[in-house]
PDB file of C-alpha atoms in Angstrom:
ATOM      1  CA  MET A   1      -6.376  27.930   2.598  1.00 63.00           C
ATOM      2  CA  LEU A   2      -7.944  26.127   5.033  1.00 76.00           C
ATOM      3  CA  THR A   3      -5.165  24.373   7.359  1.00 91.00           C
ATOM      4  CA  VAL A   4      -4.794  20.246   6.996  1.00 96.00           C
ATOM      5  CA  GLN A   5      -5.492  18.960  10.930  1.00 96.00           C
ATOM      6  CA  GLN A   6      -3.100  15.877  11.568  1.00 97.00           C
ATOM      7  CA  GLN A   7      -4.111  13.703  14.261  1.00 97.00           C
ATOM      8  CA  SER A   8      -3.027  10.151  15.141  1.00 98.00           C
ATOM      9  CA  ILE A   9      -5.045   7.501  15.958  1.00 98.00           C
ATOM     10  CA  PRO A  10      -4.212   4.453  17.990  1.00 98.00           C
ATOM     11  CA  VAL A  11      -5.705   0.730  16.983  1.00 98.00           C
ATOM     12  CA  PRO A  12      -5.236  -1.674  19.618  1.00 98.00           C
ATOM     13  CA  LEU A  13      -4.750  -5.144  18.760  1.00 97.00           C
ATOM     14  CA  PRO A  14      -5.175  -8.592  20.401  1.00 93.00           C
ATOM     15  CA  ASP A  15      -1.638  -9.035  21.274  1.00 92.00           C
ATOM     16  CA  GLY A  16      -0.685  -5.752  22.746  1.00 94.00           C
ATOM     17  CA  ASN A  17       0.399  -3.796  19.747  1.00 97.00           C
ATOM     18  CA  LEU A  18      -0.642  -0.442  19.097  1.00 98.00           C
ATOM     19  CA  LEU A  19      -1.243   0.325  15.336  1.00 98.00           C
ATOM     20  CA  GLN A  20      -1.571   4.005  14.397  1.00 98.00           C
ATOM     21  CA  LEU A  21      -3.385   5.555  11.795  1.00 98.00           C
ATOM     22  CA  GLN A  22      -2.532   9.041  10.712  1.00 98.00           C
ATOM     23  CA  ARG A  23      -5.913  10.921   9.433  1.00 99.00           C
ATOM     24  CA  PHE A  24      -5.144  14.259   7.650  1.00 98.00           C
ATOM     25  CA  THR A  25      -8.390  16.087   7.081  1.00 98.00           C
ATOM     26  CA  VAL A  26      -9.794  19.769   6.495  1.00 97.00           C
ATOM     27  CA  ASN A  27     -13.034  18.216   6.023  1.00 94.00           C
ATOM     28  CA  GLU A  28     -14.316  15.771   8.650  1.00 95.00           C
ATOM     29  CA  ALA A  29     -17.085  14.817   6.107  1.00 95.00           C
ATOM     30  CA  GLY A  30     -15.284  14.223   3.169  1.00 96.00           C
ATOM     31  CA  PRO A  31     -15.150  10.911   1.227  1.00 97.00           C
ATOM     32  CA  PRO A  32     -12.732   8.576   3.326  1.00 98.00           C
ATOM     33  CA  VAL A  33      -9.271   7.775   1.808  1.00 99.00           C
ATOM     34  CA  LEU A  34      -7.212   4.633   3.508  1.00 99.00           C
ATOM     35  CA  MET A  35      -3.661   4.928   2.659  1.00 99.00           C
ATOM     36  CA  LEU A  36      -0.846   1.661   3.320  1.00 99.00           C
ATOM     37  CA  HIS A  37       2.465   1.778   2.468  1.00 99.00           C
ATOM     38  CA  GLY A  38       4.895  -1.068   0.968  1.00 98.00           C
ATOM     39  CA  ALA A  39       7.566  -3.513   2.432  1.00 98.00           C
ATOM     40  CA  ILE A  40      10.440  -1.952   3.982  1.00 97.00           C
ATOM     41  CA  GLU A  41       8.814   1.433   4.865  1.00 98.00           C
ATOM     42  CA  ASN A  42       6.144   3.045   6.432  1.00 99.00           C
ATOM     43  CA  GLY A  43       3.092   5.661   6.242  1.00 98.00           C
ATOM     44  CA  ARG A  44       5.571   8.233   5.806  1.00 98.00           C
ATOM     45  CA  ILE A  45       5.797   7.410   1.964  1.00 99.00           C
ATOM     46  CA  PHE A  46       2.477   9.457   2.121  1.00 99.00           C
ATOM     47  CA  TYR A  47       3.456  12.242   3.892  1.00 98.00           C
ATOM     48  CA  SER A  48       6.301  14.432   5.377  1.00 96.00           C
ATOM     49  CA  GLU A  49       6.833  16.433   8.439  1.00 90.00           C
ATOM     50  CA  SER A  50       6.437  19.843   6.084  1.00 91.00           C
ATOM     51  CA  GLY A  51       3.391  18.663   5.355  1.00 92.00           C
ATOM     52  CA  LYS A  52       3.924  17.451   1.585  1.00 96.00           C
ATOM     53  CA  GLY A  53       2.979  14.263  -0.094  1.00 98.00           C
ATOM     54  CA  LEU A  54       0.182  12.592  -1.063  1.00 99.00           C
ATOM     55  CA  ALA A  55      -1.787  12.500   1.985  1.00 99.00           C
ATOM     56  CA  PRO A  56      -1.919  16.124   2.820  1.00 98.00           C
ATOM     57  CA  TYR A  57      -2.526  16.851  -0.481  1.00 98.00           C
ATOM     58  CA  LEU A  58      -5.595  14.630  -0.762  1.00 98.00           C
ATOM     59  CA  ALA A  59      -7.139  15.945   2.823  1.00 98.00           C
ATOM     60  CA  GLU A  60      -6.554  19.648   0.650  1.00 97.00           C
ATOM     61  CA  LYS A  61      -8.874  18.683  -1.918  1.00 97.00           C
ATOM     62  CA  GLY A  62     -11.455  17.568   0.473  1.00 97.00           C
ATOM     63  CA  PHE A  63     -10.881  13.960   1.480  1.00 98.00           C
ATOM     64  CA  ASP A  64     -10.592  12.377   4.646  1.00 98.00           C
ATOM     65  CA  VAL A  65      -7.936  10.691   4.609  1.00 99.00           C
ATOM     66  CA  TYR A  66      -6.188   7.865   7.301  1.00 99.00           C
ATOM     67  CA  VAL A  67      -2.546   6.400   6.338  1.00 99.00           C
ATOM     68  CA  ILE A  68      -1.861   3.252   7.916  1.00 99.00           C
ATOM     69  CA  ASP A  69       1.402   2.210  10.127  1.00 99.00           C
ATOM     70  CA  LEU A  70       1.502  -1.687   9.972  1.00 99.00           C
ATOM     71  CA  ARG A  71       2.555  -3.469  13.023  1.00 98.00           C
ATOM     72  CA  GLY A  72       5.601  -2.208  14.726  1.00 98.00           C
ATOM     73  CA  ARG A  73       6.019   0.083  11.724  1.00 98.00           C
ATOM     74  CA  GLY A  74       6.548   4.216  12.086  1.00 98.00           C
ATOM     75  CA  LYS A  75       4.610   5.304  14.654  1.00 98.00           C
ATOM     76  CA  SER A  76       2.931   1.735  15.880  1.00 98.00           C
ATOM     77  CA  THR A  77       4.419   0.501  18.948  1.00 98.00           C
ATOM     78  CA  PRO A  78       6.111  -1.532  20.127  1.00 98.00           C
ATOM     79  CA  PRO A  79       8.990  -1.467  16.980  1.00 98.00           C
ATOM     80  CA  ILE A  80      10.040  -4.775  15.448  1.00 98.00           C
ATOM     81  CA  ASN A  81      12.669  -6.604  17.147  1.00 98.00           C
ATOM     82  CA  ARG A  82      14.044  -9.913  16.935  1.00 97.00           C
ATOM     83  CA  ASN A  83      10.784 -10.743  19.099  1.00 97.00           C
ATOM     84  CA  SER A  84       8.315 -10.247  16.668  1.00 98.00           C
ATOM     85  CA  ARG A  85       6.630 -13.054  15.259  1.00 97.00           C
ATOM     86  CA  PHE A  86       3.888 -11.674  13.479  1.00 98.00           C
ATOM     87  CA  GLY A  87       3.914 -11.400   9.347  1.00 98.00           C
ATOM     88  CA  GLN A  88       2.019 -10.649   6.327  1.00 98.00           C
ATOM     89  CA  THR A  89      -0.464 -12.899   7.046  1.00 99.00           C
ATOM     90  CA  GLU A  90      -1.082 -10.950  10.354  1.00 99.00           C
ATOM     91  CA  ALA A  91      -1.330  -7.965   8.333  1.00 99.00           C
ATOM     92  CA  ILE A  92      -3.916  -9.208   6.004  1.00 99.00           C
ATOM     93  CA  THR A  93      -6.248 -10.637   8.867  1.00 99.00           C
ATOM     94  CA  GLU A  94      -5.707  -8.605  11.586  1.00 98.00           C
ATOM     95  CA  ASP A  95      -3.730  -5.147  10.848  1.00 99.00           C
ATOM     96  CA  ILE A  96      -5.499  -3.787   8.017  1.00 99.00           C
ATOM     97  CA  PRO A  97      -9.093  -4.948   8.639  1.00 99.00           C
ATOM     98  CA  ALA A  98      -8.535  -3.428  12.041  1.00 99.00           C
ATOM     99  CA  CYS A  99      -7.582  -0.146  10.741  1.00 99.00           C
ATOM    100  CA  VAL A 100     -11.066  -0.460   8.361  1.00 98.00           C
ATOM    101  CA  GLU A 101     -13.089  -1.014  10.920  1.00 98.00           C
ATOM    102  CA  ALA A 102     -11.227   1.760  12.950  1.00 98.00           C
ATOM    103  CA  VAL A 103     -12.353   4.245   9.897  1.00 98.00           C
ATOM    104  CA  ARG A 104     -15.728   2.934   9.878  1.00 97.00           C
ATOM    105  CA  ASN A 105     -15.590   3.632  14.063  1.00 97.00           C
ATOM    106  CA  ILE A 106     -15.117   7.394  12.880  1.00 98.00           C
ATOM    107  CA  ARG A 107     -16.660   7.649   9.826  1.00 97.00           C
ATOM    108  CA  GLY A 108     -19.541   4.995   9.946  1.00 95.00           C
ATOM    109  CA  PRO A 109     -20.229   2.748   7.202  1.00 92.00           C
ATOM    110  CA  LEU A 110     -19.374   5.001   4.583  1.00 94.00           C
ATOM    111  CA  ARG A 111     -17.398   3.184   1.525  1.00 96.00           C
ATOM    112  CA  GLN A 112     -14.319   3.907   1.479  1.00 98.00           C
ATOM    113  CA  GLN A 113     -11.404   4.269  -1.086  1.00 99.00           C
ATOM    114  CA  TRP A 114      -7.806   2.584  -0.706  1.00 99.00           C
ATOM    115  CA  VAL A 115      -4.625   3.987  -1.850  1.00 99.00           C
ATOM    116  CA  ALA A 116      -1.430   1.863  -1.429  1.00 99.00           C
ATOM    117  CA  HIS A 117       2.501   1.860  -2.428  1.00 99.00           C
ATOM    118  CA  SER A 118       4.326  -0.974  -3.874  1.00 98.00           C
ATOM    119  CA  TRP A 119       3.670  -4.257  -1.606  1.00 98.00           C
ATOM    120  CA  GLY A 120       1.024  -2.316   0.021  1.00 99.00           C
ATOM    121  CA  GLY A 121      -1.483  -3.320  -3.306  1.00 98.00           C
ATOM    122  CA  VAL A 122      -0.461  -6.751  -2.559  1.00 98.00           C
ATOM    123  CA  LEU A 123      -1.648  -6.819   0.702  1.00 99.00           C
ATOM    124  CA  PHE A 124      -4.895  -4.889  -0.132  1.00 99.00           C
ATOM    125  CA  SER A 125      -5.480  -7.005  -2.764  1.00 98.00           C
ATOM    126  CA  SER A 126      -5.083 -10.311  -0.345  1.00 98.00           C
ATOM    127  CA  VAL A 127      -7.164  -8.925   2.226  1.00 99.00           C
ATOM    128  CA  LEU A 128     -10.510  -8.399  -0.387  1.00 98.00           C
ATOM    129  CA  ALA A 129      -9.480 -11.935  -1.711  1.00 98.00           C
ATOM    130  CA  ARG A 130      -9.648 -12.980   1.955  1.00 98.00           C
ATOM    131  CA  PHE A 131     -12.251 -11.198   3.067  1.00 98.00           C
ATOM    132  CA  PRO A 132     -14.693 -10.524   0.025  1.00 97.00           C
ATOM    133  CA  GLU A 133     -17.678  -8.467   2.316  1.00 97.00           C
ATOM    134  CA  TYR A 134     -15.365  -5.739   2.108  1.00 97.00           C
ATOM    135  CA  ILE A 135     -15.734  -5.372  -1.736  1.00 97.00           C
ATOM    136  CA  LYS A 136     -18.886  -3.780  -1.203  1.00 96.00           C
ATOM    137  CA  ALA A 137     -17.237  -1.117   1.052  1.00 96.00           C
ATOM    138  CA  VAL A 138     -14.543  -0.098  -0.977  1.00 98.00           C
ATOM    139  CA  ASP A 139     -15.753   2.275  -4.245  1.00 97.00           C
ATOM    140  CA  SER A 140     -11.901   1.769  -5.755  1.00 98.00           C
ATOM    141  CA  LEU A 141      -8.322   1.683  -5.626  1.00 98.00           C
ATOM    142  CA  VAL A 142      -5.377   3.230  -6.568  1.00 99.00           C
ATOM    143  CA  TYR A 143      -1.875   1.380  -6.743  1.00 99.00           C
ATOM    144  CA  PHE A 144       1.257   3.121  -7.121  1.00 99.00           C
ATOM    145  CA  GLY A 145       4.435   0.786  -8.189  1.00 98.00           C
ATOM    146  CA  SER A 146       2.504  -2.576  -6.938  1.00 98.00           C
ATOM    147  CA  LYS A 147       4.059  -6.147  -8.028  1.00 97.00           C
ATOM    148  CA  ARG A 148       3.627  -9.382  -6.904  1.00 96.00           C
ATOM    149  CA  THR A 149       6.092 -10.858  -8.548  1.00 93.00           C
ATOM    150  CA  ILE A 150       9.855  -9.807 -10.366  1.00 90.00           C
ATOM    151  CA  ARG A 151      10.197 -11.432 -13.654  1.00 87.00           C
ATOM    152  CA  VAL A 152      12.186  -8.247 -15.673  1.00 83.00           C
ATOM    153  CA  ARG A 153      15.802  -8.533 -15.992  1.00 80.00           C
ATOM    154  CA  SER A 154      17.843  -5.545 -15.525  1.00 80.00           C
ATOM    155  CA  ILE A 155      21.189  -4.158 -13.575  1.00 82.00           C
ATOM    156  CA  GLN A 156      18.756  -2.906 -11.016  1.00 78.00           C
ATOM    157  CA  ARG A 157      17.076  -6.309 -10.501  1.00 79.00           C
ATOM    158  CA  ILE A 158      20.661  -7.788 -10.156  1.00 80.00           C
ATOM    159  CA  LEU A 159      21.305  -5.422  -7.358  1.00 82.00           C
ATOM    160  CA  LYS A 160      18.170  -4.588  -5.829  1.00 82.00           C
ATOM    161  CA  VAL A 161      16.561  -8.080  -5.961  1.00 81.00           C
ATOM    162  CA  ASP A 162      19.125 -10.760  -6.290  1.00 82.00           C
ATOM    163  CA  LEU A 163      22.105  -9.595  -4.428  1.00 88.00           C
ATOM    164  CA  VAL A 164      20.156  -7.298  -1.494  1.00 87.00           C
ATOM    165  CA  TRP A 165      16.914  -9.112  -1.218  1.00 87.00           C
ATOM    166  CA  LYS A 166      17.940 -12.745  -2.031  1.00 88.00           C
ATOM    167  CA  TRP A 167      21.376 -12.933  -0.248  1.00 91.00           C
ATOM    168  CA  LEU A 168      21.666  -9.550   2.138  1.00 94.00           C
ATOM    169  CA  CYS A 169      18.176  -9.836   3.767  1.00 96.00           C
ATOM    170  CA  PRO A 170      17.868 -13.302   4.570  1.00 95.00           C
ATOM    171  CA  LEU A 171      21.799 -13.207   6.133  1.00 96.00           C
ATOM    172  CA  ALA A 172      20.526 -10.164   8.055  1.00 96.00           C
ATOM    173  CA  CYS A 173      17.502 -11.823   9.329  1.00 97.00           C
ATOM    174  CA  LEU A 174      19.733 -14.623  10.474  1.00 97.00           C
ATOM    175  CA  ILE A 175      22.041 -12.299  12.384  1.00 98.00           C
ATOM    176  CA  ALA A 176      19.309  -9.757  14.082  1.00 98.00           C
ATOM    177  CA  GLY A 177      16.078 -11.950  13.905  1.00 98.00           C
ATOM    178  CA  TYR A 178      14.543  -9.541  11.741  1.00 98.00           C
ATOM    179  CA  LEU A 179      15.453  -7.321   8.803  1.00 97.00           C
ATOM    180  CA  PRO A 180      16.709  -3.772   9.774  1.00 98.00           C
ATOM    181  CA  ALA A 181      16.502  -2.411   6.584  1.00 96.00           C
ATOM    182  CA  ARG A 182      17.131   1.119   7.792  1.00 95.00           C
ATOM    183  CA  GLN A 183      19.738   0.393   9.110  1.00 96.00           C
ATOM    184  CA  LEU A 184      21.250  -1.324   6.368  1.00 94.00           C
ATOM    185  CA  ARG A 185      20.216   1.509   4.351  1.00 93.00           C
ATOM    186  CA  ILE A 186      17.719  -0.435   1.863  1.00 93.00           C
ATOM    187  CA  GLY A 187      14.469   0.923   3.486  1.00 95.00           C
ATOM    188  CA  SER A 188      12.901   2.919   5.639  1.00 97.00           C
ATOM    189  CA  ASP A 189      11.615   0.823   8.067  1.00 98.00           C
ATOM    190  CA  SER A 190      12.014  -2.947   9.232  1.00 98.00           C
ATOM    191  CA  GLU A 191      10.144  -6.273   8.553  1.00 98.00           C
ATOM    192  CA  THR A 192      10.289  -9.026  10.473  1.00 98.00           C
ATOM    193  CA  ALA A 193      11.656 -12.238   9.636  1.00 98.00           C
ATOM    194  CA  LYS A 194       8.198 -13.714   9.062  1.00 98.00           C
ATOM    195  CA  SER A 195       7.067 -10.745   6.965  1.00 98.00           C
ATOM    196  CA  TYR A 196      10.529 -11.048   4.907  1.00 97.00           C
ATOM    197  CA  ARG A 197       9.974 -14.780   4.066  1.00 97.00           C
ATOM    198  CA  GLN A 198       6.374 -14.568   3.250  1.00 98.00           C
ATOM    199  CA  SER A 199       6.879 -11.695   0.726  1.00 96.00           C
ATOM    200  CA  ALA A 200       9.946 -13.247  -0.622  1.00 94.00           C
ATOM    201  CA  GLU A 201       8.129 -16.367  -1.842  1.00 95.00           C
ATOM    202  CA  TRP A 202       5.466 -14.539  -2.785  1.00 95.00           C
ATOM    203  CA  VAL A 203       7.716 -12.532  -5.097  1.00 93.00           C
ATOM    204  CA  ARG A 204       9.776 -15.495  -6.574  1.00 90.00           C
ATOM    205  CA  ASN A 205       6.733 -18.208  -6.752  1.00 88.00           C
ATOM    206  CA  ASP A 206       3.803 -17.978  -9.297  1.00 89.00           C
ATOM    207  CA  ALA A 207       1.695 -19.233  -6.573  1.00 92.00           C
ATOM    208  CA  TRP A 208      -0.097 -16.814  -4.276  1.00 96.00           C
ATOM    209  CA  ILE A 209      -0.904 -19.000  -1.589  1.00 98.00           C
ATOM    210  CA  ASP A 210      -0.627 -17.982   2.425  1.00 98.00           C
ATOM    211  CA  SER A 211       2.112 -19.771   4.176  1.00 98.00           C
ATOM    212  CA  ASP A 212       0.468 -20.368   7.271  1.00 98.00           C
ATOM    213  CA  ASP A 213      -2.991 -21.558   6.376  1.00 97.00           C
ATOM    214  CA  GLY A 214      -2.812 -22.406   2.516  1.00 98.00           C
ATOM    215  CA  PHE A 215      -5.475 -20.134   1.432  1.00 98.00           C
ATOM    216  CA  ASP A 216      -4.881 -19.517  -2.124  1.00 98.00           C
ATOM    217  CA  TYR A 217      -5.361 -15.836  -3.012  1.00 97.00           C
ATOM    218  CA  GLY A 218      -4.992 -15.680  -6.930  1.00 96.00           C
ATOM    219  CA  ALA A 219      -7.784 -18.291  -6.965  1.00 96.00           C
ATOM    220  CA  ALA A 220     -10.056 -16.515  -4.615  1.00 96.00           C
ATOM    221  CA  LEU A 221      -9.741 -13.163  -7.122  1.00 96.00           C
ATOM    222  CA  LYS A 222     -10.352 -15.032  -9.681  1.00 94.00           C
ATOM    223  CA  LYS A 223     -13.758 -15.704  -8.603  1.00 95.00           C
ATOM    224  CA  LEU A 224     -14.424 -12.468  -7.832  1.00 96.00           C
ATOM    225  CA  SER A 225     -15.609  -8.934  -9.243  1.00 95.00           C
ATOM    226  CA  LEU A 226     -13.475  -6.404  -7.619  1.00 96.00           C
ATOM    227  CA  PRO A 227     -13.888  -2.792  -7.352  1.00 97.00           C
ATOM    228  CA  PRO A 228     -12.006  -0.345  -9.958  1.00 97.00           C
ATOM    229  CA  ILE A 229      -8.374  -0.521  -9.615  1.00 98.00           C
ATOM    230  CA  TRP A 230      -5.809   2.079 -11.150  1.00 98.00           C
ATOM    231  CA  TYR A 231      -2.453   0.755 -11.555  1.00 98.00           C
ATOM    232  CA  LEU A 232       0.311   3.642 -11.457  1.00 99.00           C
ATOM    233  CA  ALA A 233       3.770   2.528 -13.003  1.00 99.00           C
ATOM    234  CA  ALA A 234       7.113   4.719 -13.625  1.00 99.00           C
ATOM    235  CA  GLU A 235       9.104   4.918 -15.973  1.00 98.00           C
ATOM    236  CA  ASN A 236      12.514   4.734 -14.352  1.00 97.00           C
ATOM    237  CA  ASP A 237      11.286   1.989 -11.841  1.00 96.00           C
ATOM    238  CA  HIS A 238      13.676  -0.727 -13.292  1.00 92.00           C
ATOM    239  CA  ALA A 239      13.180  -3.479 -10.548  1.00 90.00           C
ATOM    240  CA  LEU A 240      10.979  -2.739  -7.325  1.00 92.00           C
ATOM    241  CA  GLY A 241       7.894  -2.188  -9.682  1.00 94.00           C
ATOM    242  CA  HIS A 242       9.102  -2.530 -13.396  1.00 95.00           C
ATOM    243  CA  PRO A 243       6.143  -1.467 -15.664  1.00 97.00           C
ATOM    244  CA  ASN A 244       5.913  -4.747 -16.538  1.00 96.00           C
ATOM    245  CA  ASP A 245       5.758  -6.623 -13.456  1.00 96.00           C
ATOM    246  CA  VAL A 246       3.046  -3.879 -12.524  1.00 98.00           C
ATOM    247  CA  ARG A 247       1.128  -5.264 -15.488  1.00 97.00           C
ATOM    248  CA  ASP A 248       1.761  -8.512 -14.643  1.00 96.00           C
ATOM    249  CA  PHE A 249      -0.053  -8.067 -11.113  1.00 97.00           C
ATOM    250  CA  MET A 250      -2.951  -6.260 -12.519  1.00 96.00           C
ATOM    251  CA  GLU A 251      -3.246  -9.410 -15.063  1.00 94.00           C
ATOM    252  CA  SER A 252      -3.421 -11.703 -12.069  1.00 90.00           C
ATOM    253  CA  ALA A 253      -6.406 -11.512 -10.803  1.00 84.00           C
ATOM    254  CA  GLY A 254      -8.260 -12.084 -14.040  1.00 80.00           C
ATOM    255  CA  ARG A 255     -10.894  -9.861 -15.845  1.00 80.00           C
ATOM    256  CA  GLN A 256     -11.267  -6.775 -13.598  1.00 87.00           C
ATOM    257  CA  ASP A 257     -12.213  -3.224 -13.596  1.00 94.00           C
ATOM    258  CA  CYS A 258      -8.816  -2.077 -14.323  1.00 96.00           C
ATOM    259  CA  ARG A 259      -6.957   0.974 -15.507  1.00 97.00           C
ATOM    260  CA  TYR A 260      -2.963   1.116 -16.208  1.00 98.00           C
ATOM    261  CA  THR A 261      -1.061   4.238 -16.518  1.00 99.00           C
ATOM    262  CA  LEU A 262       2.808   4.983 -17.126  1.00 99.00           C
ATOM    263  CA  LEU A 263       4.434   7.789 -15.586  1.00 99.00           C
ATOM    264  CA  ALA A 264       6.738   8.803 -18.129  1.00 99.00           C
ATOM    265  CA  ARG A 265       7.813  11.892 -20.378  1.00 98.00           C
ATOM    266  CA  LYS A 266       6.528  10.110 -23.243  1.00 98.00           C
ATOM    267  CA  ASN A 267       3.331  10.001 -22.288  1.00 98.00           C
ATOM    268  CA  GLY A 268       3.096  13.740 -20.983  1.00 98.00           C
ATOM    269  CA  ASN A 269       4.415  13.566 -17.488  1.00 99.00           C
ATOM    270  CA  LEU A 270       6.955  16.260 -16.224  1.00 99.00           C
ATOM    271  CA  HIS A 271       9.323  13.624 -15.489  1.00 98.00           C
ATOM    272  CA  ASP A 272      10.365  10.098 -16.058  1.00 99.00           C
ATOM    273  CA  TYR A 273       9.305   9.182 -12.129  1.00 99.00           C
ATOM    274  CA  ASP A 274      10.981   6.055 -10.302  1.00 98.00           C
ATOM    275  CA  HIS A 275       9.806   3.695  -7.316  1.00 97.00           C
ATOM    276  CA  ILE A 276      10.013   6.234  -4.820  1.00 98.00           C
ATOM    277  CA  ASP A 277       9.709   9.789  -6.267  1.00 98.00           C
ATOM    278  CA  MET A 278       6.573   8.686  -8.130  1.00 99.00           C
ATOM    279  CA  LEU A 279       4.749   9.739  -4.756  1.00 99.00           C
ATOM    280  CA  THR A 280       7.664  12.253  -3.191  1.00 98.00           C
ATOM    281  CA  HIS A 281       8.906  14.441  -5.982  1.00 98.00           C
ATOM    282  CA  PRO A 282       7.898  18.179  -5.614  1.00 97.00           C
ATOM    283  CA  ASP A 283       6.423  17.935  -9.070  1.00 98.00           C
ATOM    284  CA  ALA A 284       3.874  15.155  -8.520  1.00 99.00           C
ATOM    285  CA  VAL A 285       1.074  17.785  -6.915  1.00 98.00           C
ATOM    286  CA  ARG A 286       1.084  19.307 -10.894  1.00 98.00           C
ATOM    287  CA  ASP A 287       1.458  16.653 -12.639  1.00 99.00           C
ATOM    288  CA  HIS A 288      -0.366  13.408 -11.711  1.00 99.00           C
ATOM    289  CA  PHE A 289      -1.659  14.200  -8.446  1.00 99.00           C
ATOM    290  CA  PRO A 290      -4.854  16.026  -9.967  1.00 99.00           C
ATOM    291  CA  LEU A 291      -5.159  12.987 -11.860  1.00 99.00           C
ATOM    292  CA  VAL A 292      -5.501  10.763  -8.497  1.00 99.00           C
ATOM    293  CA  VAL A 293      -8.077  13.734  -7.494  1.00 99.00           C
ATOM    294  CA  GLU A 294     -10.018  13.174 -10.254  1.00 98.00           C
ATOM    295  CA  TRP A 295      -9.842   9.384  -9.951  1.00 98.00           C
ATOM    296  CA  LEU A 296     -11.144   9.328  -6.309  1.00 98.00           C
ATOM    297  CA  ARG A 297     -13.880  12.176  -6.982  1.00 98.00           C
ATOM    298  CA  GLN A 298     -15.371  10.054  -9.422  1.00 97.00           C
ATOM    299  CA  HIS A 299     -15.419   6.830  -8.290  1.00 96.00           C
ATOM    300  CA  ALA A 300     -17.105   8.370  -4.971  1.00 93.00           C
ATOM    301  CA  ALA A 301     -19.823  10.400  -6.571  1.00 82.00           C
ATOM    302  CA  GLU A 302     -20.387   6.906  -8.616  1.00 76.00           C
ATOM    303  CA  THR A 303     -21.935   5.712  -5.642  1.00 65.00           C
ATOM    304  CA  GLY A 304     -22.762   8.880  -3.891  1.00 61.00           C
ATOM    305  CA  ARG A 305     -20.253  10.210  -1.396  1.00 48.00           C
ATOM    306  CA  HIS A 306     -22.624   9.478   1.317  1.00 49.00           C
ATOM    307  CA  LYS A 307     -23.288   6.081   0.457  1.00 63.00           C
ATOM    308  CA  ARG A 308     -22.952   3.527   2.857  1.00 63.00           C
ATOM    309  CA  SER A 309     -21.509  -0.058   2.628  1.00 63.00           C
ATOM    310  CA  ASN A 310     -24.272  -3.112   3.399  1.00 56.00           C
TER     311      ASN A 310
END
């Protein structure tokens, strides 16, 4: 078996921050895949230091994989602190486009495929809404546990959303000047106060509008024809990506080319997965990860794996 090579690629931003893309590859000519983490986490949701996870798995199957660490998260520098003033607007308008272009600088104008976990799916869709020119540059998208609003009622929702997200998190931002989620043991990485505020507004409200400039992402998406998107939900995800909320997110963009899958024993899966272990469970590599490979190969083949975007 060929060894997966891992490389850290710096992506500088105008404000002096330095993003990091982690590249996983066996075949440097393979179809490019860009991966994005969610809120209060970083790119490690897709890989471990021991070589496990979806990113190295896809690389083993011939894809050229790039994992984003958004500004101040993961291996990006400097880490988020009380002086960090950026939020999700900057992630949408600066960070993600910079990473898309970094991959283009390496691979040329080949079509990419985008894979996201949780809130990362909201950010990817927001990028397509604001910069529709990227639609022709993307073959397909895969979203794991992605939702924008939380409407379901459950005990976990009361604990994780009503108590932690709506009460503890704003208090932590007030005291620390940012959200130290790792120290609070509610996540694997920090969020800025602005990023927390903006995401909390979107979770709470039907309106999908940018608080910085009033851009209406929801209205914009309904006017666009997006690339095919596969939404995966997990049976034991009772709050952060509840299957009903994942469906709501899927339907919020209007009539699109979408697929929905619930990872559950009753549907033939090995386990009833939750919000995190849908990506980290050891059995994922023999359960649903092969289906992700099949999806990515199919959509790369439909346009030609070496076809260039306009």
